[in-house]
Tab-separated table of C-alpha atoms in Angstrom:
chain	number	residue	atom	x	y	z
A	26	UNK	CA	-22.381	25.358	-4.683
A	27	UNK	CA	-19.761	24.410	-2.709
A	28	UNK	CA	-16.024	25.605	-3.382
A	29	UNK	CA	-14.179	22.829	-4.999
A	30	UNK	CA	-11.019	24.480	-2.751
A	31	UNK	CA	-12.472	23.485	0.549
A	32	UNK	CA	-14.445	20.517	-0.667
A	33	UNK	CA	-13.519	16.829	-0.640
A	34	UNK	CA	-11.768	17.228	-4.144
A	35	UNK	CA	-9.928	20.374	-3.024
A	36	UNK	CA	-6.115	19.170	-3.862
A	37	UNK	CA	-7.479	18.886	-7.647
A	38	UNK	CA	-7.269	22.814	-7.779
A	39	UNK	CA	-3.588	22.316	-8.729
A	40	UNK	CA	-2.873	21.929	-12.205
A	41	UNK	CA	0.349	19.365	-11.302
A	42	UNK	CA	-1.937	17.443	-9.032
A	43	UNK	CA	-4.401	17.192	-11.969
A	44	UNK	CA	-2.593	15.819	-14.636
A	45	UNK	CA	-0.622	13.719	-11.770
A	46	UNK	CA	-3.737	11.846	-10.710
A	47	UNK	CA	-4.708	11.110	-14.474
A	48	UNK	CA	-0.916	9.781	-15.599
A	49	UNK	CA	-1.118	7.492	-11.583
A	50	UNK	CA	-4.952	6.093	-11.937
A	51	UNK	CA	-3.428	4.963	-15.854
A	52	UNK	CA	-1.020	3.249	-14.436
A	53	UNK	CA	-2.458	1.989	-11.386
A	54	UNK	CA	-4.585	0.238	-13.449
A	55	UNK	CA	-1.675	-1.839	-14.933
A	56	UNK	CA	-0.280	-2.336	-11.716
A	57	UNK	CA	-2.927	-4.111	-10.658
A	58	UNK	CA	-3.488	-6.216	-13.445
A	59	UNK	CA	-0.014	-7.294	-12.924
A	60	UNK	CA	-0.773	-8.364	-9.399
A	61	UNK	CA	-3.714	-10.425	-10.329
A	62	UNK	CA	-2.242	-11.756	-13.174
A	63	UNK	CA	1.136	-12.550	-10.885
A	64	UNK	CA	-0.829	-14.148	-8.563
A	65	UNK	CA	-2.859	-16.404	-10.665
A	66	UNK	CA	0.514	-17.599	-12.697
A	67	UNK	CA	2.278	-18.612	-9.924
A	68	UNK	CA	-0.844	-20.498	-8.292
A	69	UNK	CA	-2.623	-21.866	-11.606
A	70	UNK	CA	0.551	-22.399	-13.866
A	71	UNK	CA	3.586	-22.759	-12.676
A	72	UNK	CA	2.277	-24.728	-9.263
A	73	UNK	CA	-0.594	-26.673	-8.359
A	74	UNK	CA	-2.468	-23.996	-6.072
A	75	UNK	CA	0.605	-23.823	-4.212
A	76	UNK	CA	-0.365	-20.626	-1.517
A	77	UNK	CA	3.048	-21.230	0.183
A	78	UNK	CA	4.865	-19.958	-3.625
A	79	UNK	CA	2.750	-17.039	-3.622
A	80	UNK	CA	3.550	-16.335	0.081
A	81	UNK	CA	7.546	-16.108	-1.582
A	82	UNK	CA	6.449	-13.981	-4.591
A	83	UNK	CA	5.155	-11.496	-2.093
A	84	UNK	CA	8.285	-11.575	0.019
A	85	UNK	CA	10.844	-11.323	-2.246
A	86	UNK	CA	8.183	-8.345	-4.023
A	87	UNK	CA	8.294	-6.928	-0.112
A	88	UNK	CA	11.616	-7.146	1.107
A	89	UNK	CA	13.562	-4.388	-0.282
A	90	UNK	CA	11.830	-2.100	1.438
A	91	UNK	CA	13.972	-3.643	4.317
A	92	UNK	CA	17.028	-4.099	2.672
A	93	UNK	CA	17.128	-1.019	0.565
A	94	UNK	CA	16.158	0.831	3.717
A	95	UNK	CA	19.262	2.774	4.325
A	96	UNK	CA	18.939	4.718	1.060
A	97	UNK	CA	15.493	4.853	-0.034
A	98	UNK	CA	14.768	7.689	2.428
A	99	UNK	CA	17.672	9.367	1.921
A	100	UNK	CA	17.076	9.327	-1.692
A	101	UNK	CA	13.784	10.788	-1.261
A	102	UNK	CA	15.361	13.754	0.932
A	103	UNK	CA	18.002	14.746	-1.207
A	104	UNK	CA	17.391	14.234	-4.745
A	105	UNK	CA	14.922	15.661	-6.996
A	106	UNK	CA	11.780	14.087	-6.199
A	107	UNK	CA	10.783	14.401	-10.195
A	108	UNK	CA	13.915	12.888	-11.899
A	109	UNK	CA	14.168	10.219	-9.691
A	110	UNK	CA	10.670	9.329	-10.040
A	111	UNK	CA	10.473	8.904	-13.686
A	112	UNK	CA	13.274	6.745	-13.435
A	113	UNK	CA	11.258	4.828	-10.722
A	114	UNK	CA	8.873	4.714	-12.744
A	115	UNK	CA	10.564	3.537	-16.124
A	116	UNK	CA	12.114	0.610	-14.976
A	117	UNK	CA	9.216	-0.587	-13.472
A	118	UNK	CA	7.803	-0.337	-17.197
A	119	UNK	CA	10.990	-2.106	-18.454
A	120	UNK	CA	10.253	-4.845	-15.823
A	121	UNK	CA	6.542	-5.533	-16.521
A	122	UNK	CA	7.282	-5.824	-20.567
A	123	UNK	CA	10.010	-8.157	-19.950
A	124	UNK	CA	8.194	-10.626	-17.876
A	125	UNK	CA	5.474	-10.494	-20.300
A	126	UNK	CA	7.801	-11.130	-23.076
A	127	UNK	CA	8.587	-14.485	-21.019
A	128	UNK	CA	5.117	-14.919	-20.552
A	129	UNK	CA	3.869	-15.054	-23.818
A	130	UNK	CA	6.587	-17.223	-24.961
A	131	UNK	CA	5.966	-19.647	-22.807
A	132	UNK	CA	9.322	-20.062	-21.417
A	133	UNK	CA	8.687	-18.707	-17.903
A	134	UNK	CA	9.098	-20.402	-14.696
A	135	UNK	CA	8.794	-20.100	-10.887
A	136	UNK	CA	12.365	-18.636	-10.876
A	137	UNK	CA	11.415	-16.162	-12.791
A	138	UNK	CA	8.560	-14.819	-11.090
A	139	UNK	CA	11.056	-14.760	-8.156
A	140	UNK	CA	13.713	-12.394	-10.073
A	141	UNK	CA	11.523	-10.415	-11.513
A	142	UNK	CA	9.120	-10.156	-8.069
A	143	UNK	CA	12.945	-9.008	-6.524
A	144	UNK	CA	13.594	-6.898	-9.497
A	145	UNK	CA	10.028	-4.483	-9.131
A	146	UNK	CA	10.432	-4.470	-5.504
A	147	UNK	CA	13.681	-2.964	-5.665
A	148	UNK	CA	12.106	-0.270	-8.135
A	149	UNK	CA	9.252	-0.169	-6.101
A	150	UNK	CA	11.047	0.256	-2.925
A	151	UNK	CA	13.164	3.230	-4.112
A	152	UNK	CA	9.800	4.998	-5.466
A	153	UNK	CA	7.625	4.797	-2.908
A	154	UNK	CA	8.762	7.006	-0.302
A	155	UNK	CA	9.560	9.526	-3.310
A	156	UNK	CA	6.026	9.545	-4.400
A	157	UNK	CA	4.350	9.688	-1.044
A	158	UNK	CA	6.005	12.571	0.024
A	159	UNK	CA	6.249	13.996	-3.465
A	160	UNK	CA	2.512	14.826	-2.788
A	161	UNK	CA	3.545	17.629	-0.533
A	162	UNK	CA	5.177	19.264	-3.559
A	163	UNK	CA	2.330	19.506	-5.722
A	164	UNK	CA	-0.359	20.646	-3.071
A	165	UNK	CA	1.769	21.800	-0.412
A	166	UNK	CA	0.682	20.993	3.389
A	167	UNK	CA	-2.415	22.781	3.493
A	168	UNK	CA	-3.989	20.380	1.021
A	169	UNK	CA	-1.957	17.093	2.190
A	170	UNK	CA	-4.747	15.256	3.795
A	171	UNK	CA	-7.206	15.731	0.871
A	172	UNK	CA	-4.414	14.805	-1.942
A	173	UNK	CA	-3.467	11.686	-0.005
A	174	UNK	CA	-6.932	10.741	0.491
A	175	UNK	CA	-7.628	11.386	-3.196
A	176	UNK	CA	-4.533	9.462	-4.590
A	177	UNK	CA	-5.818	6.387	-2.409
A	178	UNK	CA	-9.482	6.710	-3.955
A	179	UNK	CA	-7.465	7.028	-7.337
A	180	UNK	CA	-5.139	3.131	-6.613
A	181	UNK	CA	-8.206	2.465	-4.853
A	182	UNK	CA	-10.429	2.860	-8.166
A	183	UNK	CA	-7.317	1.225	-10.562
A	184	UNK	CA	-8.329	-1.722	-7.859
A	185	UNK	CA	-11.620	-2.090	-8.731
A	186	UNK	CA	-10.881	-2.098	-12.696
A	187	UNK	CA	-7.762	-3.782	-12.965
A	188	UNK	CA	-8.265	-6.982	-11.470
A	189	UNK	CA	-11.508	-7.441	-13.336
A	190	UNK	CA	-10.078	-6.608	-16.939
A	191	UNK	CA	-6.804	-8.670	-15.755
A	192	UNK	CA	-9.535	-11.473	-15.441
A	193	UNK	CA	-11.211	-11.257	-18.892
A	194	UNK	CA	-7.640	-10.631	-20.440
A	195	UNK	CA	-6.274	-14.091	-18.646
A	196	UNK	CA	-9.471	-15.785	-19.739
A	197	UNK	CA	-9.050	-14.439	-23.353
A	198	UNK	CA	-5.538	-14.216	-24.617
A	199	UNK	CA	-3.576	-15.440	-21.575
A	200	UNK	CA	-1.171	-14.032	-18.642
A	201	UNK	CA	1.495	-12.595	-20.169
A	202	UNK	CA	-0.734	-9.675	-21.969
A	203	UNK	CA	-1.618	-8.523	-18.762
A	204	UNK	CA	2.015	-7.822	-18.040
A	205	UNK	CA	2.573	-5.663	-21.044
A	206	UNK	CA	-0.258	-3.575	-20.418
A	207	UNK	CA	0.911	-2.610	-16.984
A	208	UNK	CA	4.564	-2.327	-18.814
A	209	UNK	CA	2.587	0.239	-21.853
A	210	UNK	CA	1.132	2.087	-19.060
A	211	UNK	CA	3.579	3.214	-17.242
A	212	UNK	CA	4.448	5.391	-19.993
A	213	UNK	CA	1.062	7.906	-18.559
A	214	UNK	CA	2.846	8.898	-15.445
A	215	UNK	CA	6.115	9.881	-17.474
A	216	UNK	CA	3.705	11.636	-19.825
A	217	UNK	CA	1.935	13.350	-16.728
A	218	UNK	CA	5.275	14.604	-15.333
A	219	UNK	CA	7.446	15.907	-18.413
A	220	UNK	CA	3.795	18.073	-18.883
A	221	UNK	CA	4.438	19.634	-14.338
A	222	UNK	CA	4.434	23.381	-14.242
A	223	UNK	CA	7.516	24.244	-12.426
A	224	UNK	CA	6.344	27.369	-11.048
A	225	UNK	CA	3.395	25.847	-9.373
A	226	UNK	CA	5.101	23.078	-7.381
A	227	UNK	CA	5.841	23.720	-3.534
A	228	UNK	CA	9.800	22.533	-3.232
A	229	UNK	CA	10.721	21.597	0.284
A	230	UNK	CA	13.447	21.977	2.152
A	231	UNK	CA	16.584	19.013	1.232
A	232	UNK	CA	18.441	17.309	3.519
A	233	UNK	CA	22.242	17.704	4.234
A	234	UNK	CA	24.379	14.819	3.271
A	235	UNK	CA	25.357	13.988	6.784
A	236	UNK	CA	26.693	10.508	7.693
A	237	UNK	CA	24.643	9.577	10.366
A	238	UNK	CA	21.370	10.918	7.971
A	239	UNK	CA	19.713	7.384	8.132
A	240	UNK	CA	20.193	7.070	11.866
A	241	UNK	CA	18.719	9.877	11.961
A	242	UNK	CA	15.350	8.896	11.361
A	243	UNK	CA	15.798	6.021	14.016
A	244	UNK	CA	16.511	8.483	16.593
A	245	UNK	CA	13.919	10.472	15.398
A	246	UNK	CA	10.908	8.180	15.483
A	247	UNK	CA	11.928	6.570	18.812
A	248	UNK	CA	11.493	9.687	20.251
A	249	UNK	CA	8.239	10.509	19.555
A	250	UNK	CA	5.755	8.262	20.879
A	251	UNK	CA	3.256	9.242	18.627
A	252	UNK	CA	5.162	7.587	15.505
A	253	UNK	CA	6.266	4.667	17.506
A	254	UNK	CA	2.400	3.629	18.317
A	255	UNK	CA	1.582	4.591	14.560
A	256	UNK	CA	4.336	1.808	13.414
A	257	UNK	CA	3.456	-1.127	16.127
A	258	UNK	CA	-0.276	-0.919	14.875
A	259	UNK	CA	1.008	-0.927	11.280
A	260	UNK	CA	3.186	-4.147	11.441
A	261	UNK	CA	0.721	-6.129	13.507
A	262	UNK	CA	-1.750	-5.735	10.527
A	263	UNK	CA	0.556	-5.537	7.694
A	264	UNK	CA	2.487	-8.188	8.309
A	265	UNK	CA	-0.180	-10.856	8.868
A	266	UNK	CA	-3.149	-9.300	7.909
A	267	UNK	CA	-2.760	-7.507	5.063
A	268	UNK	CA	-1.597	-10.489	2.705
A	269	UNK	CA	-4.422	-10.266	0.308
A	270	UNK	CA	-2.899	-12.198	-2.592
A	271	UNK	CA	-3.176	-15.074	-0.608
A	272	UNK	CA	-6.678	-14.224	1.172
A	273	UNK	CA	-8.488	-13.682	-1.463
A	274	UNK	CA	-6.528	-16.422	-4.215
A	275	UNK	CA	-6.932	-19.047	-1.813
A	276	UNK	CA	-10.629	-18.454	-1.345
A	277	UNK	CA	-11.050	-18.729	-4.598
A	278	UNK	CA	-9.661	-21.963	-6.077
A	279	UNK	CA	-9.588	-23.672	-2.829
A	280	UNK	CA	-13.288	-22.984	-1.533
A	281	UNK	CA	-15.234	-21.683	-3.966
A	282	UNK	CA	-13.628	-22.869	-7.158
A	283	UNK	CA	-14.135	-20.101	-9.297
A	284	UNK	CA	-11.726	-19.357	-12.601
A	285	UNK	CA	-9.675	-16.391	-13.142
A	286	UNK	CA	-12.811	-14.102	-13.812
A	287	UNK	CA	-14.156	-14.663	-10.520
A	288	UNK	CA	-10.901	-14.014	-8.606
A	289	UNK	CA	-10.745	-10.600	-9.863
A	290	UNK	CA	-14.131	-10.078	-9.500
A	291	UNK	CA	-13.438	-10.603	-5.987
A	292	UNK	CA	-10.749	-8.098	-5.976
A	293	UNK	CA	-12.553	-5.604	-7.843
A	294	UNK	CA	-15.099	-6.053	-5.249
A	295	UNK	CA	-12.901	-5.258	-2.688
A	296	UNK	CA	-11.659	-1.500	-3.843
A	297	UNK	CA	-15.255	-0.876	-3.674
A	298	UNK	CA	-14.451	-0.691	0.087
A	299	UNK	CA	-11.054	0.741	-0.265
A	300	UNK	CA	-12.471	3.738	-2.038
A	301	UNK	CA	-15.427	4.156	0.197
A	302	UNK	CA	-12.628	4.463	2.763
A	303	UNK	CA	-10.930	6.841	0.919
A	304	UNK	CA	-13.677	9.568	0.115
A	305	UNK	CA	-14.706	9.300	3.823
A	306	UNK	CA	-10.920	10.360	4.337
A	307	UNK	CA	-10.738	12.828	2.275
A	308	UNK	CA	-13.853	14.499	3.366
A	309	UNK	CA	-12.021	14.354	6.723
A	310	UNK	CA	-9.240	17.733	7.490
A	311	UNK	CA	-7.627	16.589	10.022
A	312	UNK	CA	-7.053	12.561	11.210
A	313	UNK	CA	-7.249	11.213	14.291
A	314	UNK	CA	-5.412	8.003	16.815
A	315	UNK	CA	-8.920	7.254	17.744
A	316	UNK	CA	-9.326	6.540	13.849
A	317	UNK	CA	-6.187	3.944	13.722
A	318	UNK	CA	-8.596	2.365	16.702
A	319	UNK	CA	-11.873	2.422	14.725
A	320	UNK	CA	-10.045	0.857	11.520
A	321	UNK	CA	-8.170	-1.983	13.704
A	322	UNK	CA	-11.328	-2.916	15.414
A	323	UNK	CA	-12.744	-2.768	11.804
A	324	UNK	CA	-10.560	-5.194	9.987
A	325	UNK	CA	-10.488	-7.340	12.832
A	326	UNK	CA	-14.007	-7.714	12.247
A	327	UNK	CA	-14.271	-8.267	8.267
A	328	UNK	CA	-11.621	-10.538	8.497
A	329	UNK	CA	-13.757	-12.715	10.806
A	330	UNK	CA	-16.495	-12.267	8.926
A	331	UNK	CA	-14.322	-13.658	5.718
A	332	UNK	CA	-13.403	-16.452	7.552
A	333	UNK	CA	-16.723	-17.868	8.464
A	334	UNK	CA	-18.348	-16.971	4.745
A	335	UNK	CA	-20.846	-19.780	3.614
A	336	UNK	CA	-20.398	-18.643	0.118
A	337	UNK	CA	-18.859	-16.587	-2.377
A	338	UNK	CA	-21.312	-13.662	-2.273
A	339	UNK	CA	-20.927	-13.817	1.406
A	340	UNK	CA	-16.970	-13.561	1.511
A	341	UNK	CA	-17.387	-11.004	-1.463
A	342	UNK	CA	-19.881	-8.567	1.337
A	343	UNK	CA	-17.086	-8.877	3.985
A	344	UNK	CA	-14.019	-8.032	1.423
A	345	UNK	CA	-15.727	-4.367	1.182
A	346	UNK	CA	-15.431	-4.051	5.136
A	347	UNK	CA	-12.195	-4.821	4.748
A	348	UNK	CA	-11.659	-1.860	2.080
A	349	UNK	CA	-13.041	0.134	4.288
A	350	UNK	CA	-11.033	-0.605	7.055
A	351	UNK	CA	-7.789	-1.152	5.000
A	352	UNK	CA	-8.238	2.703	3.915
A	353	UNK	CA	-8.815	3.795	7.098
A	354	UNK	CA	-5.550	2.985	8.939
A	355	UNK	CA	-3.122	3.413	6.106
A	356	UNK	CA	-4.448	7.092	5.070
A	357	UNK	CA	-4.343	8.012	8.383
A	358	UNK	CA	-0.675	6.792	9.301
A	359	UNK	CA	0.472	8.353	5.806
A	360	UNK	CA	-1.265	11.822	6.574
A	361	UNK	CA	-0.379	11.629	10.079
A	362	UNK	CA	3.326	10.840	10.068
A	363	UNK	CA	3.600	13.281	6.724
A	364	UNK	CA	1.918	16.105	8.811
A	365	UNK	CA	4.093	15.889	12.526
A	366	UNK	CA	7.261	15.139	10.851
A	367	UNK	CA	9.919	17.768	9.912
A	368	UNK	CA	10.111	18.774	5.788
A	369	UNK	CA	13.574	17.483	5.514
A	370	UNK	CA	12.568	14.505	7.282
A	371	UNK	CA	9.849	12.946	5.507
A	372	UNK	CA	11.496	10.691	2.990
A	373	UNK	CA	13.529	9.111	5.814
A	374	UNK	CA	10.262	8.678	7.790
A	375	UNK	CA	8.330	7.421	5.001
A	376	UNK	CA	10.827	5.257	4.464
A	377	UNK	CA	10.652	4.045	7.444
A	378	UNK	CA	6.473	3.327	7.256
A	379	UNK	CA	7.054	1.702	4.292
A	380	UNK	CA	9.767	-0.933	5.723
A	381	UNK	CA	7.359	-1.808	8.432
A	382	UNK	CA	4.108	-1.805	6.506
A	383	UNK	CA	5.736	-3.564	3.358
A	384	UNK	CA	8.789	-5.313	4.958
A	385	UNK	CA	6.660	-7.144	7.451
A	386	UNK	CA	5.484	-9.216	4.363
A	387	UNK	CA	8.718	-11.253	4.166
A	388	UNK	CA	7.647	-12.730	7.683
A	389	UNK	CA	4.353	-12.865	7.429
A	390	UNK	CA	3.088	-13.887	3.394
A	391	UNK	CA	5.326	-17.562	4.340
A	392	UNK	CA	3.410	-18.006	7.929
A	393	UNK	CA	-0.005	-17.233	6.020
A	394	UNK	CA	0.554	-19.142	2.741
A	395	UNK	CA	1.618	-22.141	5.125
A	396	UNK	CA	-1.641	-22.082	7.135
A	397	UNK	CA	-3.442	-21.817	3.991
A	398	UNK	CA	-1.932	-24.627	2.460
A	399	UNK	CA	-2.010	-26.706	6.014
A	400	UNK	CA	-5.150	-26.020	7.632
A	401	UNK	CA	-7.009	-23.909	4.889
A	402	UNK	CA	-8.171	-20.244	3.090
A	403	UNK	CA	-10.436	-19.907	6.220
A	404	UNK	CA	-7.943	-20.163	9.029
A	405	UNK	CA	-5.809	-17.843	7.489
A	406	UNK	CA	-7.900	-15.432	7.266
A	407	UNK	CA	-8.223	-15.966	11.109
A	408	UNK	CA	-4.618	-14.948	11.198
A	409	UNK	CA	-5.211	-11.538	9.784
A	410	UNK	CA	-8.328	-10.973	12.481
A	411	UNK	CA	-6.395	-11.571	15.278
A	412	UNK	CA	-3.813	-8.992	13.727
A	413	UNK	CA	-6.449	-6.164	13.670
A	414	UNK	CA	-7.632	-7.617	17.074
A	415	UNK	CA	-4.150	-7.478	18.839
A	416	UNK	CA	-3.754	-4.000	17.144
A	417	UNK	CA	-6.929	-2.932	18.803
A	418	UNK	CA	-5.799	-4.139	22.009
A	419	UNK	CA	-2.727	-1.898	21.759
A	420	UNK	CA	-4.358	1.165	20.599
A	421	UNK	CA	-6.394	0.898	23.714
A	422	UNK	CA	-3.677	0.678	25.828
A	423	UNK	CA	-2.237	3.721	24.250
A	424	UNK	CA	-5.122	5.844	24.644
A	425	UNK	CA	-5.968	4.976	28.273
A	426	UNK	CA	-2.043	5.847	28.935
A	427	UNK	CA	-2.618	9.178	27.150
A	428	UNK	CA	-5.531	10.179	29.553
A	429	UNK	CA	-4.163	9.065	32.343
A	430	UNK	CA	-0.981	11.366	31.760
A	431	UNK	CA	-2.963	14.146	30.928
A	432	UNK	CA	-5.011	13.594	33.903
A	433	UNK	CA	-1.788	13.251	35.842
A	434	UNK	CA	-0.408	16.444	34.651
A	435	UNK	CA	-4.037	18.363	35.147
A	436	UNK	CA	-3.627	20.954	37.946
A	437	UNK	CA	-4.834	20.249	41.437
A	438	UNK	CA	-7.532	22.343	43.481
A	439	UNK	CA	-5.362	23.919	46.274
């Protein structure tokens, strides 16, 4: 029998991590209800299949993790990680009930969706680099890779059930009850954390309140080649490829002219990919640059393959290559970048991910929704294939530079 401590569940030894993954997969769940029910609001109710509206949900949702930039890392550095997580994590709650207090009411409009897409953004800006590196504190390093793997198989799974039940709620009692779910279950991962044996969590070192601390970080990354590769591949595809709301709500009202069941269907579909990508990660100890390669290449592909679908169980098949190769680059940048970067750096580096995997969106979600709405689902989905192409292309160029300086530098035959 194998020893759950060096198998592909390992990190779920720890007690914290435990109880952590139960309160997050809760939750998750809500979240993405709330992004499926969002979506379909602002495309269904409060436009007529307007893609270019959803493209501004997302950036406004995005683009805090560019403005708030200067202190979200910092925060995550210097604070404690648990505090300022269940504050995260409460307003976030606080958000989702209000909006589905408007909801239900019947008094919401596109405004709205706006503020409150600004409002969680904020929230979700300050909390992400917290929980990503917060991780390391419940496992330590040795376990990283597996716990980061496993929390992506745990969204990953919230994925594949919350868009479908957001569906049959939408098509049963309406939007807005979607919304308050993800608002009631919040209240798991503040459950999960008040319940954290102290003794068992692996505090890291904080960082010094410096003035040039978020400079830092800058000067950091740009001096390691190995992070600034990691980021160029990760804004190519995040910023126009990975602008699923659009992909995949598009698709669905404007070519295959499904309801609000069959849209999360499709979604649901698609975290069967993203946590097929997932366990392979986490079955995986240590990643790889030649995996960022593999994953481009990937989603290059499935996007393609989207794009040219002749129906909806064809574009469904080519969503789960995209899971797949979706998982594959972002566990790998997290786990990498986590990994080579000093303790008391990580927030500010994770930060940093963030406001080029997320912040990218702002630019990108507009340019999509815009060749959706002008020339159609299918060419925009051609968009986010020549992302993961032009990422390939680059990771190529990266390796070939990397052997030829270590051929360079091997020692010559006298």
């Amino acid at each position: 029998m194998k020893n759950p401590a060096t198998g592909s569940f390992r990190a779920l030894s720890s007690f914290n991590y435990r109880i952590w993954t139960a309160g997050a997969l809760v939750s998750n769940i809500g979240t993405w209800m709330q992004r499926i029910a969002q979506d379909w609001l602002v495309l269904t109710q409060l436009t007529h299949h307007d893609a270019s509206a959803v493209g501004i949900v997302m950036s406004l949702q995005f683009a805090p993790q560019l403005l708030l930039l200067p202190w979200t890392g910092l925060a995550a550095d210097r604070f404690n990680q648990r505090k300022l997580l269940m504050l995260t994590q409460a307003a976030m709650g606080v958000l989702a009930l209000a909006l589905g207090v408007l909801t239900i009411a019947g008094i919401t409009r596109l405004w709205h969706v706006y503020v409150f897409a600004f409002l969680f953004g904020s929230a979700a800006a300050l909390d992400a680099p917290v929980r990503q590196t917060f991780v390391g504190e419940l496992v330590g390093d040795e376990h990283l890779p597996n716990a980061v793997a496993l929390n992506s198989t745990s969204f990953n799974a919230a994925r594949m059930i919350g868009p479908a039940v957001a569906g049959l709620v939408i098509a049963k009692v309406g939007t807005g009850w979607a919304f308050l779910i993800n608002g009631i279950s919040f209240a798991a991962v503040l459950i999960s954390m008040s319940l954290f044996r102290a003794s068992e969590l692996y505090p890291r070192a904080r960082a010094h309140r410096t003035v040039g601390g978020f400079m830092e970080s800058f000067r950091y990354v740009w001096g390691r080649a190995d992070l600034r590769a990691i980021l160029i591949m990760l804004f190519l595809i995040c910023t126009f490829g990975l602008n699923f709301p659009i992909f995949i709500s598009t698709m669905a009202v404007k070519v295959f002219h499904t309801d609000a069941r069959g849209f999360g269907v499709l979604s649901s579909i698609m975290a069967v990919g993203t946590i097929s990508g997932a366990l392979l990660a986490a079955g995986r100890d240590k990643p790889k640059f030649s995996s960022l390669l593999i994953g481009a290449a990937a989603f290059g592909v499935g996007c393609t393959l989207a794009a040219f679908s002749p129906g909806y169980w064809w574009f469904a098949g080519s969503l789960v290559v995209i899971g797949i190769a979706t998982l594959t680059l972002t566990n790998t940048t997290n786990t990498m970048m986590q990994l080579t970067t000093e303790p008391a750096m990580r927030g500010r580096v994770m930060a940093l991910r963030l406001a080029v995997a997320l912040g990218g969106t702002p630019i990108g979600a507009p340019i999509v929704g815009w060749v959706a709405n002008h020339f159609g689902p299918r060419w925009a989905l051609g968009v986010g294939a020549a992302s993961g192409f032009a990422a390939v292309i680059f990771a190529v160029q990266v390796l070939t530079r990397r052997t030829k300086s270590m051929h360079d530098n091997e020692p010559r035959p006298v």
